[in-house]
Coordinates of C-alpha atoms and ligand atoms in Angstrom, one line a residue:
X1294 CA -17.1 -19.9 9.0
X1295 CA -16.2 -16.0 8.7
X1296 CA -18.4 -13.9 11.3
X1297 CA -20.0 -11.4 9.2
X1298 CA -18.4 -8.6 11.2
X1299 CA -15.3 -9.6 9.8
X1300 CA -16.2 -10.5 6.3
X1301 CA -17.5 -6.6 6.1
X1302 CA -14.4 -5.6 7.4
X1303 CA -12.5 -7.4 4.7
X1304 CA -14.8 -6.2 2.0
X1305 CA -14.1 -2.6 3.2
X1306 CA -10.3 -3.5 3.8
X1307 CA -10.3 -4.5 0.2
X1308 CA -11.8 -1.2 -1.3
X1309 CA -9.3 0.5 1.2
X1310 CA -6.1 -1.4 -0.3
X1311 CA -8.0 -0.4 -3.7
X1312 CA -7.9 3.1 -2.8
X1313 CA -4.1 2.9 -1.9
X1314 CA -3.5 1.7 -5.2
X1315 CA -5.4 4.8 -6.9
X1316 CA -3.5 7.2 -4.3
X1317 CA -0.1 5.7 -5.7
X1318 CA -1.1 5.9 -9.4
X1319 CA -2.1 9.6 -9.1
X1320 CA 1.6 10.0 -7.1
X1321 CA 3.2 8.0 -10.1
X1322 CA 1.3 10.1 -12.7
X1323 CA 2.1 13.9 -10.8
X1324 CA 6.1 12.4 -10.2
X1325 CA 6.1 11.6 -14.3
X1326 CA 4.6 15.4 -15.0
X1327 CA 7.1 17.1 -12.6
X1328 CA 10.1 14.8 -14.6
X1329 CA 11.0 12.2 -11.9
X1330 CA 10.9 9.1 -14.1
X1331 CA 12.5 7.5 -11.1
X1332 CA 10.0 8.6 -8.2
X1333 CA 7.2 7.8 -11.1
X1334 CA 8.5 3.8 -11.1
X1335 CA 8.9 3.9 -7.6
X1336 CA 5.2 4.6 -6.9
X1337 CA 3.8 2.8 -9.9
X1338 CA 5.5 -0.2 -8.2
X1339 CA 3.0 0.5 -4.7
X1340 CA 0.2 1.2 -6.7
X1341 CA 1.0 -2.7 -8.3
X1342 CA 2.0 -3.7 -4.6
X1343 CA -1.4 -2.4 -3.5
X1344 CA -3.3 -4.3 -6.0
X1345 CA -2.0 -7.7 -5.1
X1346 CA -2.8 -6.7 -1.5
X1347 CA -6.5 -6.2 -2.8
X1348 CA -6.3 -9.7 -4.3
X1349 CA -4.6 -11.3 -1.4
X1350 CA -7.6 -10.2 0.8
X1351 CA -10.1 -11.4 -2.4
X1352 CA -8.4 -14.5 -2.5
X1353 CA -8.9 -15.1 1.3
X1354 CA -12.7 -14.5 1.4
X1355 CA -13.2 -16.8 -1.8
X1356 CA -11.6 -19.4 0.0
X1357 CA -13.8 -19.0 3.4
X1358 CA -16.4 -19.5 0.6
X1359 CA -17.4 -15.5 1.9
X1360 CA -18.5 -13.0 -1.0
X1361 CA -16.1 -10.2 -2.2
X1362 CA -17.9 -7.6 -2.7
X1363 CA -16.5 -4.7 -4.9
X1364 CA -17.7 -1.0 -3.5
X1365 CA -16.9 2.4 -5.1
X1366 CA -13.7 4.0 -5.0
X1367 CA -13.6 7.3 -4.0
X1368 CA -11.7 10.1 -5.7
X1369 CA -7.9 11.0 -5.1
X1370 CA -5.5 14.3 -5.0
X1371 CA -4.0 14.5 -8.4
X1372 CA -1.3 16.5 -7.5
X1373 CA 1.5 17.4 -4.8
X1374 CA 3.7 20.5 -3.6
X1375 CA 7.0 18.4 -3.9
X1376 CA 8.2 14.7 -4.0
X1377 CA 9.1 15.1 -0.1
X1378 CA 5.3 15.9 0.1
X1379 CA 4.5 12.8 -1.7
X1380 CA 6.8 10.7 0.6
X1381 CA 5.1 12.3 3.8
X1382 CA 1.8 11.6 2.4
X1383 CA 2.7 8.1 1.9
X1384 CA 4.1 7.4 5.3
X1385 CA 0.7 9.2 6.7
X1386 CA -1.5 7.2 4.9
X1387 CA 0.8 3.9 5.4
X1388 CA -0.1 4.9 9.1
X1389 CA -3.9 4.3 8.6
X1390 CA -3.4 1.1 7.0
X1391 CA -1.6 0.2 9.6
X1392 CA -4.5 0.7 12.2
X1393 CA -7.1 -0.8 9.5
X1394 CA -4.8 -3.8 9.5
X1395 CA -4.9 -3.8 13.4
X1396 CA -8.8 -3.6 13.5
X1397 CA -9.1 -6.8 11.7
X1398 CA -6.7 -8.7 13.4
X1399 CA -8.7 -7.3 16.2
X1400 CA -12.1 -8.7 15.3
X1401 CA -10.4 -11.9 14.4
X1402 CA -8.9 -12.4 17.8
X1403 CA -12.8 -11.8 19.1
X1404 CA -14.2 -14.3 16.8
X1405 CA -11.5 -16.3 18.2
X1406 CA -10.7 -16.9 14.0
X1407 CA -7.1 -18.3 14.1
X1408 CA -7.2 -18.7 10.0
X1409 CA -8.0 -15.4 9.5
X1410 CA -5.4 -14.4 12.2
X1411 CA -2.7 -16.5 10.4
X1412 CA -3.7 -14.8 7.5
X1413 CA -3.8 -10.8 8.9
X1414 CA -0.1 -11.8 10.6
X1415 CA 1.6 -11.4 6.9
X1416 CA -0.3 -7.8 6.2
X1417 CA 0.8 -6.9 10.1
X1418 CA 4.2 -7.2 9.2
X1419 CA 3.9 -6.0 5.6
X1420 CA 2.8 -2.5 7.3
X1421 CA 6.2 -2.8 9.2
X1422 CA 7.8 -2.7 6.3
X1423 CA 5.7 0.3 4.4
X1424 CA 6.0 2.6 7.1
X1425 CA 9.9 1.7 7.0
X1426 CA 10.1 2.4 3.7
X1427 CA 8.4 5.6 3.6
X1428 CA 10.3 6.9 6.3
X1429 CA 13.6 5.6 4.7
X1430 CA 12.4 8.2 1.0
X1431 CA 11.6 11.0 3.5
X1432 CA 15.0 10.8 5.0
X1433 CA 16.7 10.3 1.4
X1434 CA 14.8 13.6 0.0
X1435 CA 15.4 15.6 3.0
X1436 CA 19.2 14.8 2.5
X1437 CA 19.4 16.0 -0.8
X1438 CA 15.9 18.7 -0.9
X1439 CA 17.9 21.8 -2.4
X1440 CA 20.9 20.4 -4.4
X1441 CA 19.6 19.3 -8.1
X1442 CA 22.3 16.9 -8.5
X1443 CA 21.6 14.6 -5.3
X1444 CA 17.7 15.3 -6.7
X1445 CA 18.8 13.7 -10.0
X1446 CA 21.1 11.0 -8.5
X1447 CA 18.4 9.9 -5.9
X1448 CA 15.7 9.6 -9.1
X1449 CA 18.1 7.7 -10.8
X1450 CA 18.3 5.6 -8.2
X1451 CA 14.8 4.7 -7.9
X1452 CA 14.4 4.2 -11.6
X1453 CA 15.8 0.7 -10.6
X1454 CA 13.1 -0.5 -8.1
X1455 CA 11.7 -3.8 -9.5
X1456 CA 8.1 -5.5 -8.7
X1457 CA 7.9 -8.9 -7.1
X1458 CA 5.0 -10.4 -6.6
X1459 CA 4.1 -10.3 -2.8
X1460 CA 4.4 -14.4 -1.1
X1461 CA 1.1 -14.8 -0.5
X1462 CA -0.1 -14.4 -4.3
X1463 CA 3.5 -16.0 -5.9
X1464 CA 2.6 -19.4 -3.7
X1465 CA -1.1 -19.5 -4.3
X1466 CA -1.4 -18.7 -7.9
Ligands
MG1062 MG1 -1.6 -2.2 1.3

């Protein structure tokens, strides 16, 4: 059985992943308005990536037969200074994931929970791979900040980012 400690800690790691998603929409939304189709597709594709993380974590309590339970999203910035703002956002906020992500493989270590560890191992390395990401756009904007054409080329670019459906969810459902 889940230890409650950690079944609260899931709910809230939910809303937090839920949050992410609504942080990524509002970044896909302000990247649209400012005429970056390409930076717009890039984040609508974390703000999907974010909701499968939600469900992953869903999907995890419902089968430790432990309650998801939905809490309120709180409100997020609807608009940015520049793309390279958006990027340093992201890898700042990908940051604090990352630690969230740590405290609940932390409890689960306590509880002595090996499932749930096995479990947390793919979002541990997951965060790898976001914070990599982020850094990899800042350093891709930087490159090309003041020249419109290597703006436009870099958009283009990320016009052609595709969703796939994270492991965890393409296996189980
Ligand atoms: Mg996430």
């Amino acid at each position: 059985m889940i230890s409650k400690n950690l079944h609260d800690a899931i709910n809230a790691q939910i809303n937090a992943e839920l949050w992410s998603a609504y942080l990524y929409l509002a970044m896909s939304l302000d990247a649209e308005s400012k005429g970056y189709k390409g930076v717009a597709n890039w984040f609508y594709i974390q703000f999907q990536e974010e909701q499968a993380h939600a469900r992953i974590f869903m999907n995890y309590l419902n089968s430790r037969d432990a309650k998801v339970e939905l809490l309120p999203i709180e409100s997020v910035p609807s608009t940015w200074n520049s793309v390279l703002d958006m990027y340093k956002h992201t890898l700042e906020h990908e940051k604090k994931v990352t630690s969230l992500i740590n405290n609940l493989a932390a409890i689960a270590n306590e509880d002595r929970d090996f499932a749930s560890i096995n479990r947390l191992v793919w979002f541990i390395d997951e965060q790898v791979e976001e914070e990599e990401s982020a850094r990899e756009m800042i350093a891709s904007f930087e490159a090309v900040e003041d020249n419109k054409y290597g703006m436009y080329m870099l958009d283009k670019e990320l016009a052609t980012r595709v969703y796939n459906v994270p492991s965890p969810l393409a296996t189980a459902e």
